[in-house]
Amino acid sequence: MEECQFDAVIFGTGLVESMTAAALSKAGYKVAHIDVNPYYGGDEASLSLEEFVQWADQASSSSSEPSSPPSRFQRVSRSPGVPPQSRQYSICLQPAVIPSTGPLIASLVSSGCAKYSGFRLVDCVSMYDSSGRVKSVPGSKEDIFKSKEISLIEKRRLMRFLTFAAGDLDGRQELEGKRDMPFVEFLKTTFTLSDDIANVIAYSLAYCMSTTEPTLPTLRRLQRYLRSAGRYGPSPFLIGHYGCLGDIAQGFCRAAAVSGGVYILGRKVTNISRALPTKTEEKDGLPSSSDEKEKLAFNYDIDLEDFPDTLSCNLIISSPTYIPSALKEETLQVPPPSRKEFDSNVSCLARCVAILDQALALRTQDPQRSAPERTEEDEEDSQTAETALKGVGVDTAILVFPPSSVTGGSTAHSATVLINGEGSLSTPKDRWLVYITLPLSQQPEASISAEVLLKPYLDALLLLSADPSHSLINPLFTTFYLENPAPPSTTPGSSLHAESNSYLVPAPLPLVSLPDFPDEAALNAESTFKKAIKVLRSVSNENKEDEELDFWPPLPSDEDADDDNEW
Amino acid sequence: MYSTYLQPRQHNVKRTRQTAEEREARKRKEQAKIEEFTNLSQMVLSKADGDWSQDAFNLTTRLLQVNPEFYTIWNYRREILINGTFVKSSPDEVKSVLTDELAMTMSALRAHPKVYWIWNHRRWCLESVPNGPGQESEPSYLGWKQSAWDRELFVVEKMLDADPRNFHAWNYRRYVLAGMPNPKPEAAELAYTSRKIEANFSNFSAWHQRSKILTSLWAQGKLDEAKSREEEFELLRNAMYTDPNDQSVWMYHRWLVGTGGGKTILEREITAIQELLDEQPDSKWCMESIVHYKRHLLKSCADEVDVTSLSGECKELYKRLEELDPARRRRYQELVLMDVNRGKPRK
């Protein structure tokens, strides 16, 4: 039946697949998008608390047997109690922040999907130092000017470095022969920055994950963040409401549906098989006989559990987990986008998700600059304002634990903490979601749980209550687990079938720091989309081989508003 | 509230898919608008000689919506209010009309933030608010005026939030602060400048305002001048080190040095700037400022300093400046000559 014939079928509604689905639908192709889960978002989903608990329990039961490529999520453990108000939580399986300029923002705007979500700027970024203090990270010229913690000379050197980093890096003398030098060393030698400032830059401005990250790739990343500052506000980063990436993936699915895409959630795939015999002799990709055109020939047949009809399509896009072994040979992994800005040193992540009932004090309040400026009303509070540097509770914030900042923590890697309060619309009132991420250079031994690795960080956090009468916070809920990178396709496409491959696997996303996942996903989606277009065009013999298709078509234009005269 | 709703834009360029017909239609529409405007102006101008009716008033509203810079019409509008409306109105009604005028010009300002005539009309409205509601010697006697002027301060603050460097707005702010029936304490204004400077110290107007307030507070003895001056130097040093290229910082420094303190302060500041210059050897402003202050020492404290070595240092700096800023080399050479010839009788 025609209703079951599609140009492309996509399995899994993760961010990359959802963006690809939306782009293909908007380009006019008929797309069916299927997910075994009853929710959108795949491994980037935003889940209610109960859904998250189910996900955790499922992941911990299935990863109990050792498997040769380690499964994506392992060693999951959680606290027994589950707080109420489950639906008011949006817990994201891939916590991230979005740089204000970059491929994801550009896609959100160009596709029109930005209007499906709301966003909020990150309030502040802070760093933990080994004395147990938390200091705000100066991210802008204004922060540096106001800071009481940095000496005059350091202010100059820090500004000089930031100006350098934000400018054109090509052919710069400072980089001669130093591109691969560890970034922290580069900062200390070439820019004579102190240990403290070098750490602040490397771990809380450039979001390095390890001590050995090389200079040039790190600078390129840092530059992207610096250039994002000021677009929507002082912070370079946005967080989407309702768990950020899960809601955004869902928005792209919505766009796909609006353009005619069909969605099927919560169904297992029972069969994927080739519908036509594989053409072994043809090289140029053009079917020669006219008989081909008479019957509608599709490449694949797909059956789903509890679904009456067989779906047919010419192109499948999915992650390796969906590929049946019979088809493994003919899948083609889309080459990853060329940005080599990430440290290959990181092989897995330890993650914690916790719910707290108190705000964290991450921002130190500046005392009044000079006494005479205070008005008569302020005179009464002069004692309280001046005596202690009171911490102020934050809503949406990032806290960085650089290497060697916590006893029992890592000396080689930096942990980041993302805090979401009710302002991010992912928690109820007076609750905060805390995501802790620690990169690891190798799988920890079987006896070491994710909890053991992350406990020093969580414990340090729990001492940072903004309420002075509650010096130790008791978390309402905690979950710990290990995340392994998405596995690559076991056989990157063989050269024989390179052109006629109609089963595409998006490039696996590397393990990256907090601000990088969204843009990497967007770039992956774009290259997957372009490859998909090539395949679909060759199937339908369109002679537009050379015509570049934009990732997103132009939005319908607004009527020219004639209200210059209206006040 | 930092939530943001992202607006889609068409690749940052409006695609004009207008055909020749559409362009023609647009031109015809514009012609119609021009005709309408000309007719309306003629109608209004013909009435300007004595027609103080409500109809005439409404016509001026229409005309000013199209062209708020047509200042004759603003004048006519005020004449209608004075001769037509106010003569028949109680103070309460007058105040009501003026409140409406202020509201109406607020929208006009949003669309045209730099049209002088709109600001002027607001000044006139403010100054025309009658005394009341209470009687003389009652506290509410200045009630209407106070609330109108308070609101005006709020408006100016919104304008300065949108563009902190709009010197028209800073000027207007001074006008409002001076005109308030119950003036705000100057210390609060000092705090306001602090906030603006902390938000972005590249703001000549904010520093300028600060200099005026400090002068006033020092003269009234409300602030310890020496202590306050030290705090200002501290603030400046942080700004200088953060961005040695910012002109407004150096200008404020010159003013501050000029307020007093003598040789000790001059020498100390020269040393501080020299340290910055050592750290940032290409800073033109550092060099210029050091030279400026050294010349000042030569002029004002000639008997307390080593004239020869100071002059030599100035000459050295001018040479460095010539290299750094070759476009102005003649100026530096001229300044050297002036120094050399200082104290010599004119030929």
PDB file of N, CA, C and O in Angstrom, chain A residues 105 109 114 117-121 141-142 145-146 152-153 155-157 159-160 232 241 369-370 372-373 375 554-555 557 560 562 565 567, chain B residues 2-4 6 8-10 15 26 29 33 64-65 107 187 190 194 198-199 201 210 223 231 235 238-239 241-244 276 279-280:
ATOM      1  N   ILE A 105      22.572  25.988  16.884  1.00  0.00           N
ATOM      2  CA  ILE A 105      21.737  27.199  16.899  1.00  0.00           C
ATOM      3  C   ILE A 105      21.327  27.578  15.477  1.00  0.00           C
ATOM      4  O   ILE A 105      20.171  27.904  15.213  1.00  0.00           O
ATOM      5  N   VAL A 109      17.475  27.812  14.157  1.00  0.00           N
ATOM      6  CA  VAL A 109      16.903  29.015  13.568  1.00  0.00           C
ATOM      7  C   VAL A 109      16.459  28.769  12.134  1.00  0.00           C
ATOM      8  O   VAL A 109      15.324  29.059  11.760  1.00  0.00           O
ATOM      9  N   ALA A 114      13.319  26.465  16.407  1.00  0.00           N
ATOM     10  CA  ALA A 114      13.596  27.227  17.627  1.00  0.00           C
ATOM     11  C   ALA A 114      12.298  27.602  18.331  1.00  0.00           C
ATOM     12  O   ALA A 114      12.241  27.684  19.553  1.00  0.00           O
ATOM     13  N   SER A 117      10.811  25.358  21.216  1.00  0.00           N
ATOM     14  CA  SER A 117      11.441  25.228  22.535  1.00  0.00           C
ATOM     15  C   SER A 117      11.667  26.590  23.150  1.00  0.00           C
ATOM     16  O   SER A 117      11.650  27.589  22.461  1.00  0.00           O
ATOM     17  N   GLY A 118      11.909  26.612  24.441  1.00  0.00           N
ATOM     18  CA  GLY A 118      12.323  27.839  25.107  1.00  0.00           C
ATOM     19  C   GLY A 118      13.750  27.645  25.578  1.00  0.00           C
ATOM     20  O   GLY A 118      14.221  26.527  25.740  1.00  0.00           O
ATOM     21  N   PHE A 119      14.462  28.764  25.798  1.00  0.00           N
ATOM     22  CA  PHE A 119      15.857  28.659  26.182  1.00  0.00           C
ATOM     23  C   PHE A 119      16.176  29.615  27.313  1.00  0.00           C
ATOM     24  O   PHE A 119      15.491  30.595  27.526  1.00  0.00           O
ATOM     25  N   ARG A 120      17.264  29.325  27.992  1.00  0.00           N
ATOM     26  CA  ARG A 120      17.701  30.175  29.097  1.00  0.00           C
ATOM     27  C   ARG A 120      19.219  30.232  29.063  1.00  0.00           C
ATOM     28  O   ARG A 120      19.871  29.234  28.769  1.00  0.00           O
ATOM     29  N   LEU A 121      19.761  31.392  29.372  1.00  0.00           N
ATOM     30  CA  LEU A 121      21.214  31.506  29.440  1.00  0.00           C
ATOM     31  C   LEU A 121      21.718  30.860  30.718  1.00  0.00           C
ATOM     32  O   LEU A 121      21.056  30.901  31.747  1.00  0.00           O
ATOM     33  N   LYS A 141      35.412  40.750  29.757  1.00  0.00           N
ATOM     34  CA  LYS A 141      36.227  41.886  30.187  1.00  0.00           C
ATOM     35  C   LYS A 141      35.660  42.496  31.470  1.00  0.00           C
ATOM     36  O   LYS A 141      36.407  42.851  32.381  1.00  0.00           O
ATOM     37  N   GLU A 142      34.349  42.584  31.550  1.00  0.00           N
ATOM     38  CA  GLU A 142      33.701  43.180  32.722  1.00  0.00           C
ATOM     39  C   GLU A 142      33.981  42.365  33.974  1.00  0.00           C
ATOM     40  O   GLU A 142      34.257  42.902  35.042  1.00  0.00           O
ATOM     41  N   PHE A 145      37.541  42.961  35.037  1.00  0.00           N
ATOM     42  CA  PHE A 145      37.670  44.288  35.629  1.00  0.00           C
ATOM     43  C   PHE A 145      37.207  44.282  37.082  1.00  0.00           C
ATOM     44  O   PHE A 145      37.865  44.798  37.971  1.00  0.00           O
ATOM     45  N   LYS A 146      36.047  43.644  37.321  1.00  0.00           N
ATOM     46  CA  LYS A 146      35.444  43.696  38.656  1.00  0.00           C
ATOM     47  C   LYS A 146      36.116  42.773  39.653  1.00  0.00           C
ATOM     48  O   LYS A 146      35.968  42.958  40.847  1.00  0.00           O
ATOM     49  N   LEU A 152      46.584  42.899  39.312  1.00  0.00           N
ATOM     50  CA  LEU A 152      46.573  43.784  38.141  1.00  0.00           C
ATOM     51  C   LEU A 152      47.335  43.183  36.972  1.00  0.00           C
ATOM     52  O   LEU A 152      46.849  43.146  35.844  1.00  0.00           O
ATOM     53  N   ILE A 153      48.528  42.689  37.242  1.00  0.00           N
ATOM     54  CA  ILE A 153      49.330  42.115  36.156  1.00  0.00           C
ATOM     55  C   ILE A 153      48.625  40.901  35.550  1.00  0.00           C
ATOM     56  O   ILE A 153      48.588  40.721  34.327  1.00  0.00           O
ATOM     57  N   LYS A 155      45.484  40.426  35.410  1.00  0.00           N
ATOM     58  CA  LYS A 155      44.368  40.902  34.600  1.00  0.00           C
ATOM     59  C   LYS A 155      44.867  41.236  33.194  1.00  0.00           C
ATOM     60  O   LYS A 155      44.231  40.879  32.189  1.00  0.00           O
ATOM     61  N   ARG A 156      46.002  41.900  33.136  1.00  0.00           N
ATOM     62  CA  ARG A 156      46.544  42.272  31.835  1.00  0.00           C
ATOM     63  C   ARG A 156      46.870  41.049  31.008  1.00  0.00           C
ATOM     64  O   ARG A 156      46.562  40.952  29.832  1.00  0.00           O
ATOM     65  N   ARG A 157      47.533  40.084  31.658  1.00  0.00           N
ATOM     66  CA  ARG A 157      47.957  38.899  30.911  1.00  0.00           C
ATOM     67  C   ARG A 157      46.767  38.061  30.476  1.00  0.00           C
ATOM     68  O   ARG A 157      46.748  37.513  29.369  1.00  0.00           O
ATOM     69  N   MET A 159      43.735  39.184  29.846  1.00  0.00           N
ATOM     70  CA  MET A 159      43.090  39.904  28.745  1.00  0.00           C
ATOM     71  C   MET A 159      43.870  39.735  27.460  1.00  0.00           C
ATOM     72  O   MET A 159      43.304  39.553  26.391  1.00  0.00           O
ATOM     73  N   ARG A 160      45.196  39.791  27.609  1.00  0.00           N
ATOM     74  CA  ARG A 160      46.013  39.647  26.402  1.00  0.00           C
ATOM     75  C   ARG A 160      45.794  38.280  25.781  1.00  0.00           C
ATOM     76  O   ARG A 160      45.660  38.137  24.565  1.00  0.00           O
ATOM     77  N   TYR A 232      23.291  36.549  23.093  1.00  0.00           N
ATOM     78  CA  TYR A 232      21.982  36.658  23.749  1.00  0.00           C
ATOM     79  C   TYR A 232      22.126  37.207  25.161  1.00  0.00           C
ATOM     80  O   TYR A 232      21.148  37.435  25.847  1.00  0.00           O
ATOM     81  N   HIS A 241      14.830  24.553  27.648  1.00  0.00           N
ATOM     82  CA  HIS A 241      13.886  24.128  28.677  1.00  0.00           C
ATOM     83  C   HIS A 241      13.585  22.645  28.523  1.00  0.00           C
ATOM     84  O   HIS A 241      13.801  22.056  27.464  1.00  0.00           O
ATOM     85  N   ARG A 369      31.711  48.411  46.374  1.00  0.00           N
ATOM     86  CA  ARG A 369      33.039  48.841  45.955  1.00  0.00           C
ATOM     87  C   ARG A 369      33.678  49.862  46.893  1.00  0.00           C
ATOM     88  O   ARG A 369      34.802  49.744  47.281  1.00  0.00           O
ATOM     89  N   SER A 370      32.922  50.898  47.222  1.00  0.00           N
ATOM     90  CA  SER A 370      33.507  51.853  48.166  1.00  0.00           C
ATOM     91  C   SER A 370      32.422  52.407  49.066  1.00  0.00           C
ATOM     92  O   SER A 370      31.328  52.707  48.617  1.00  0.00           O
ATOM     93  N   PRO A 372      31.420  55.201  50.558  1.00  0.00           N
ATOM     94  CA  PRO A 372      30.598  56.414  50.463  1.00  0.00           C
ATOM     95  C   PRO A 372      29.469  56.301  49.444  1.00  0.00           C
ATOM     96  O   PRO A 372      28.543  57.065  49.466  1.00  0.00           O
ATOM     97  N   GLU A 373      29.544  55.351  48.539  1.00  0.00           N
ATOM     98  CA  GLU A 373      28.515  55.287  47.525  1.00  0.00           C
ATOM     99  C   GLU A 373      27.214  54.729  48.061  1.00  0.00           C
ATOM    100  O   GLU A 373      26.188  54.805  47.416  1.00  0.00           O
ATOM    101  N   THR A 375      23.845  54.397  49.814  1.00  0.00           N
ATOM    102  CA  THR A 375      22.829  55.371  50.229  1.00  0.00           C
ATOM    103  C   THR A 375      22.465  55.135  51.679  1.00  0.00           C
ATOM    104  O   THR A 375      22.908  54.179  52.290  1.00  0.00           O
ATOM    105  N   PRO A 554      14.808  27.654   2.686  1.00  0.00           N
ATOM    106  CA  PRO A 554      14.426  28.947   3.243  1.00  0.00           C
ATOM    107  C   PRO A 554      13.025  28.878   3.852  1.00  0.00           C
ATOM    108  O   PRO A 554      12.154  28.210   3.328  1.00  0.00           O
ATOM    109  N   LEU A 555      12.863  29.600   4.970  1.00  0.00           N
ATOM    110  CA  LEU A 555      11.569  29.625   5.621  1.00  0.00           C
ATOM    111  C   LEU A 555      10.625  30.489   4.791  1.00  0.00           C
ATOM    112  O   LEU A 555      11.067  31.406   4.113  1.00  0.00           O
ATOM    113  N   SER A 557       8.539  33.515   3.663  1.00  0.00           N
ATOM    114  CA  SER A 557       8.864  34.896   4.035  1.00  0.00           C
ATOM    115  C   SER A 557       7.691  35.546   4.747  1.00  0.00           C
ATOM    116  O   SER A 557       6.540  35.251   4.489  1.00  0.00           O
ATOM    117  N   ASP A 560       5.749  41.877   4.206  1.00  0.00           N
ATOM    118  CA  ASP A 560       6.446  43.105   4.601  1.00  0.00           C
ATOM    119  C   ASP A 560       5.532  43.930   5.486  1.00  0.00           C
ATOM    120  O   ASP A 560       4.488  44.395   5.052  1.00  0.00           O
ATOM    121  N   ASP A 562       3.960  46.901   7.263  1.00  0.00           N
ATOM    122  CA  ASP A 562       3.909  48.313   6.875  1.00  0.00           C
ATOM    123  C   ASP A 562       3.617  49.182   8.077  1.00  0.00           C
ATOM    124  O   ASP A 562       2.884  50.165   7.987  1.00  0.00           O
ATOM    125  N   ASN A 565       4.537  53.596  10.751  1.00  0.00           N
ATOM    126  CA  ASN A 565       3.840  54.734  11.331  1.00  0.00           C
ATOM    127  C   ASN A 565       3.188  54.418  12.649  1.00  0.00           C
ATOM    128  O   ASN A 565       2.751  55.308  13.350  1.00  0.00           O
ATOM    129  N   TRP A 567       2.890  53.716  16.365  1.00  0.00           N
ATOM    130  CA  TRP A 567       3.756  53.872  17.536  1.00  0.00           C
ATOM    131  C   TRP A 567       3.467  52.771  18.521  1.00  0.00           C
ATOM    132  O   TRP A 567       2.318  52.561  18.855  1.00  0.00           O
TER     133      TRP A 567
ATOM    134  N   TYR B   2      16.016  35.533  31.839  1.00  0.00           N
ATOM    135  CA  TYR B   2      16.957  35.351  30.732  1.00  0.00           C
ATOM    136  C   TYR B   2      16.442  34.396  29.682  1.00  0.00           C
ATOM    137  O   TYR B   2      17.171  34.018  28.788  1.00  0.00           O
ATOM    138  N   SER B   3      15.187  33.982  29.763  1.00  0.00           N
ATOM    139  CA  SER B   3      14.677  33.064  28.728  1.00  0.00           C
ATOM    140  C   SER B   3      14.645  33.760  27.387  1.00  0.00           C
ATOM    141  O   SER B   3      14.350  34.939  27.291  1.00  0.00           O
ATOM    142  N   THR B   4      14.975  33.067  26.386  1.00  0.00           N
ATOM    143  CA  THR B   4      15.048  33.688  25.055  1.00  0.00           C
ATOM    144  C   THR B   4      14.250  32.864  24.070  1.00  0.00           C
ATOM    145  O   THR B   4      14.321  31.655  24.076  1.00  0.00           O
ATOM    146  N   LEU B   6      14.090  32.247  20.220  1.00  0.00           N
ATOM    147  CA  LEU B   6      14.910  32.567  19.057  1.00  0.00           C
ATOM    148  C   LEU B   6      14.017  32.813  17.846  1.00  0.00           C
ATOM    149  O   LEU B   6      13.124  32.040  17.561  1.00  0.00           O
ATOM    150  N   PRO B   8      13.454  33.087  13.872  1.00  0.00           N
ATOM    151  CA  PRO B   8      14.107  32.609  12.637  1.00  0.00           C
ATOM    152  C   PRO B   8      14.409  33.757  11.695  1.00  0.00           C
ATOM    153  O   PRO B   8      13.673  34.727  11.642  1.00  0.00           O
ATOM    154  N   ARG B   9      15.521  33.675  11.062  1.00  0.00           N
ATOM    155  CA  ARG B   9      15.849  34.673  10.038  1.00  0.00           C
ATOM    156  C   ARG B   9      16.223  33.949   8.781  1.00  0.00           C
ATOM    157  O   ARG B   9      16.804  32.874   8.828  1.00  0.00           O
ATOM    158  N   GLN B  10      15.889  34.589   7.658  1.00  0.00           N
ATOM    159  CA  GLN B  10      16.138  33.906   6.392  1.00  0.00           C
ATOM    160  C   GLN B  10      17.589  34.068   5.993  1.00  0.00           C
ATOM    161  O   GLN B  10      17.915  34.949   5.222  1.00  0.00           O
ATOM    162  N   ARG B  15      15.085  37.750   1.313  1.00  0.00           N
ATOM    163  CA  ARG B  15      15.060  37.419  -0.116  1.00  0.00           C
ATOM    164  C   ARG B  15      13.979  38.240  -0.778  1.00  0.00           C
ATOM    165  O   ARG B  15      12.815  38.112  -0.470  1.00  0.00           O
ATOM    166  N   ARG B  26       4.355  48.705  -5.160  1.00  0.00           N
ATOM    167  CA  ARG B  26       4.961  49.333  -3.998  1.00  0.00           C
ATOM    168  C   ARG B  26       5.174  50.823  -4.225  1.00  0.00           C
ATOM    169  O   ARG B  26       4.908  51.642  -3.356  1.00  0.00           O
ATOM    170  N   LYS B  29       1.984  52.670  -3.937  1.00  0.00           N
ATOM    171  CA  LYS B  29       1.607  52.790  -2.521  1.00  0.00           C
ATOM    172  C   LYS B  29       2.350  53.957  -1.866  1.00  0.00           C
ATOM    173  O   LYS B  29       1.772  54.738  -1.114  1.00  0.00           O
ATOM    174  N   LYS B  33       1.014  57.491  -0.147  1.00  0.00           N
ATOM    175  CA  LYS B  33       1.372  57.951   1.192  1.00  0.00           C
ATOM    176  C   LYS B  33       1.909  59.374   1.157  1.00  0.00           C
ATOM    177  O   LYS B  33       1.601  60.178   2.044  1.00  0.00           O
ATOM    178  N   LEU B  64       2.098  64.058  13.258  1.00  0.00           N
ATOM    179  CA  LEU B  64       3.345  63.803  13.993  1.00  0.00           C
ATOM    180  C   LEU B  64       3.698  62.325  14.024  1.00  0.00           C
ATOM    181  O   LEU B  64       4.861  61.949  14.128  1.00  0.00           O
ATOM    182  N   GLN B  65       2.686  61.464  13.913  1.00  0.00           N
ATOM    183  CA  GLN B  65       2.967  60.030  13.843  1.00  0.00           C
ATOM    184  C   GLN B  65       3.759  59.702  12.584  1.00  0.00           C
ATOM    185  O   GLN B  65       4.623  58.845  12.585  1.00  0.00           O
ATOM    186  N   SER B 107       5.868  56.233  23.332  1.00  0.00           N
ATOM    187  CA  SER B 107       5.856  55.315  22.182  1.00  0.00           C
ATOM    188  C   SER B 107       6.631  55.919  21.025  1.00  0.00           C
ATOM    189  O   SER B 107       7.358  55.217  20.328  1.00  0.00           O
ATOM    190  N   ALA B 187      24.779  60.620  46.273  1.00  0.00           N
ATOM    191  CA  ALA B 187      25.468  59.346  46.488  1.00  0.00           C
ATOM    192  C   ALA B 187      24.818  58.239  45.667  1.00  0.00           C
ATOM    193  O   ALA B 187      25.490  57.327  45.178  1.00  0.00           O
ATOM    194  N   LEU B 190      26.091  58.496  42.232  1.00  0.00           N
ATOM    195  CA  LEU B 190      27.442  57.947  42.157  1.00  0.00           C
ATOM    196  C   LEU B 190      27.378  56.425  42.004  1.00  0.00           C
ATOM    197  O   LEU B 190      28.089  55.838  41.183  1.00  0.00           O
ATOM    198  N   SER B 194      28.656  53.875  39.014  1.00  0.00           N
ATOM    199  CA  SER B 194      29.455  52.676  39.286  1.00  0.00           C
ATOM    200  C   SER B 194      28.883  51.478  38.549  1.00  0.00           C
ATOM    201  O   SER B 194      29.599  50.698  37.940  1.00  0.00           O
ATOM    202  N   GLU B 198      30.808  49.400  35.766  1.00  0.00           N
ATOM    203  CA  GLU B 198      31.103  47.981  35.942  1.00  0.00           C
ATOM    204  C   GLU B 198      30.526  47.149  34.804  1.00  0.00           C
ATOM    205  O   GLU B 198      31.085  46.127  34.428  1.00  0.00           O
ATOM    206  N   ALA B 199      29.403  47.592  34.262  1.00  0.00           N
ATOM    207  CA  ALA B 199      28.813  46.847  33.140  1.00  0.00           C
ATOM    208  C   ALA B 199      29.691  46.970  31.899  1.00  0.00           C
ATOM    209  O   ALA B 199      29.815  46.036  31.126  1.00  0.00           O
ATOM    210  N   PHE B 201      33.192  49.527  31.114  1.00  0.00           N
ATOM    211  CA  PHE B 201      33.884  50.770  31.459  1.00  0.00           C
ATOM    212  C   PHE B 201      34.299  51.588  30.250  1.00  0.00           C
ATOM    213  O   PHE B 201      34.858  52.659  30.381  1.00  0.00           O
ATOM    214  N   ARG B 210      30.392  60.797  36.600  1.00  0.00           N
ATOM    215  CA  ARG B 210      31.059  60.529  37.862  1.00  0.00           C
ATOM    216  C   ARG B 210      31.927  61.710  38.298  1.00  0.00           C
ATOM    217  O   ARG B 210      31.938  62.094  39.465  1.00  0.00           O
ATOM    218  N   LEU B 223      32.058  63.923  51.137  1.00  0.00           N
ATOM    219  CA  LEU B 223      32.956  62.794  50.937  1.00  0.00           C
ATOM    220  C   LEU B 223      34.362  63.248  51.267  1.00  0.00           C
ATOM    221  O   LEU B 223      34.758  64.348  50.891  1.00  0.00           O
ATOM    222  N   GLU B 231      40.395  55.854  46.074  1.00  0.00           N
ATOM    223  CA  GLU B 231      39.529  54.785  45.565  1.00  0.00           C
ATOM    224  C   GLU B 231      39.345  54.905  44.068  1.00  0.00           C
ATOM    225  O   GLU B 231      39.293  53.902  43.346  1.00  0.00           O
ATOM    226  N   LEU B 235      40.194  52.142  41.158  1.00  0.00           N
ATOM    227  CA  LEU B 235      39.250  51.746  40.104  1.00  0.00           C
ATOM    228  C   LEU B 235      39.899  51.891  38.732  1.00  0.00           C
ATOM    229  O   LEU B 235      39.829  50.991  37.889  1.00  0.00           O
ATOM    230  N   ASN B 238      42.512  49.241  37.842  1.00  0.00           N
ATOM    231  CA  ASN B 238      41.921  47.987  37.369  1.00  0.00           C
ATOM    232  C   ASN B 238      41.469  48.103  35.920  1.00  0.00           C
ATOM    233  O   ASN B 238      41.631  47.177  35.128  1.00  0.00           O
ATOM    234  N   ALA B 239      40.883  49.255  35.582  1.00  0.00           N
ATOM    235  CA  ALA B 239      40.410  49.433  34.203  1.00  0.00           C
ATOM    236  C   ALA B 239      41.582  49.487  33.234  1.00  0.00           C
ATOM    237  O   ALA B 239      41.571  48.854  32.171  1.00  0.00           O
ATOM    238  N   TYR B 241      44.613  48.243  33.473  1.00  0.00           N
ATOM    239  CA  TYR B 241      45.268  46.961  33.279  1.00  0.00           C
ATOM    240  C   TYR B 241      44.385  46.017  32.483  1.00  0.00           C
ATOM    241  O   TYR B 241      44.872  45.189  31.724  1.00  0.00           O
ATOM    242  N   THR B 242      43.066  46.138  32.652  1.00  0.00           N
ATOM    243  CA  THR B 242      42.173  45.265  31.893  1.00  0.00           C
ATOM    244  C   THR B 242      42.171  45.653  30.419  1.00  0.00           C
ATOM    245  O   THR B 242      42.240  44.804  29.542  1.00  0.00           O
ATOM    246  N   ASP B 243      42.100  46.941  30.146  1.00  0.00           N
ATOM    247  CA  ASP B 243      42.126  47.374  28.744  1.00  0.00           C
ATOM    248  C   ASP B 243      42.868  48.689  28.606  1.00  0.00           C
ATOM    249  O   ASP B 243      42.273  49.764  28.724  1.00  0.00           O
ATOM    250  N   PRO B 244      44.184  48.619  28.334  1.00  0.00           N
ATOM    251  CA  PRO B 244      44.968  49.845  28.232  1.00  0.00           C
ATOM    252  C   PRO B 244      44.587  50.700  27.021  1.00  0.00           C
ATOM    253  O   PRO B 244      45.035  51.828  26.913  1.00  0.00           O
ATOM    254  N   LEU B 276      52.723  49.189  33.962  1.00  0.00           N
ATOM    255  CA  LEU B 276      51.818  48.675  32.931  1.00  0.00           C
ATOM    256  C   LEU B 276      52.507  48.706  31.573  1.00  0.00           C
ATOM    257  O   LEU B 276      52.392  47.758  30.783  1.00  0.00           O
ATOM    258  N   GLU B 279      54.730  45.848  31.093  1.00  0.00           N
ATOM    259  CA  GLU B 279      53.991  44.618  30.837  1.00  0.00           C
ATOM    260  C   GLU B 279      53.412  44.627  29.414  1.00  0.00           C
ATOM    261  O   GLU B 279      53.259  43.595  28.782  1.00  0.00           O
ATOM    262  N   GLN B 280      53.068  45.823  28.944  1.00  0.00           N
ATOM    263  CA  GLN B 280      52.419  45.943  27.631  1.00  0.00           C
ATOM    264  C   GLN B 280      53.146  47.020  26.834  1.00  0.00           C
ATOM    265  O   GLN B 280      52.677  48.157  26.714  1.00  0.00           O
TER     266      GLN B 280
END
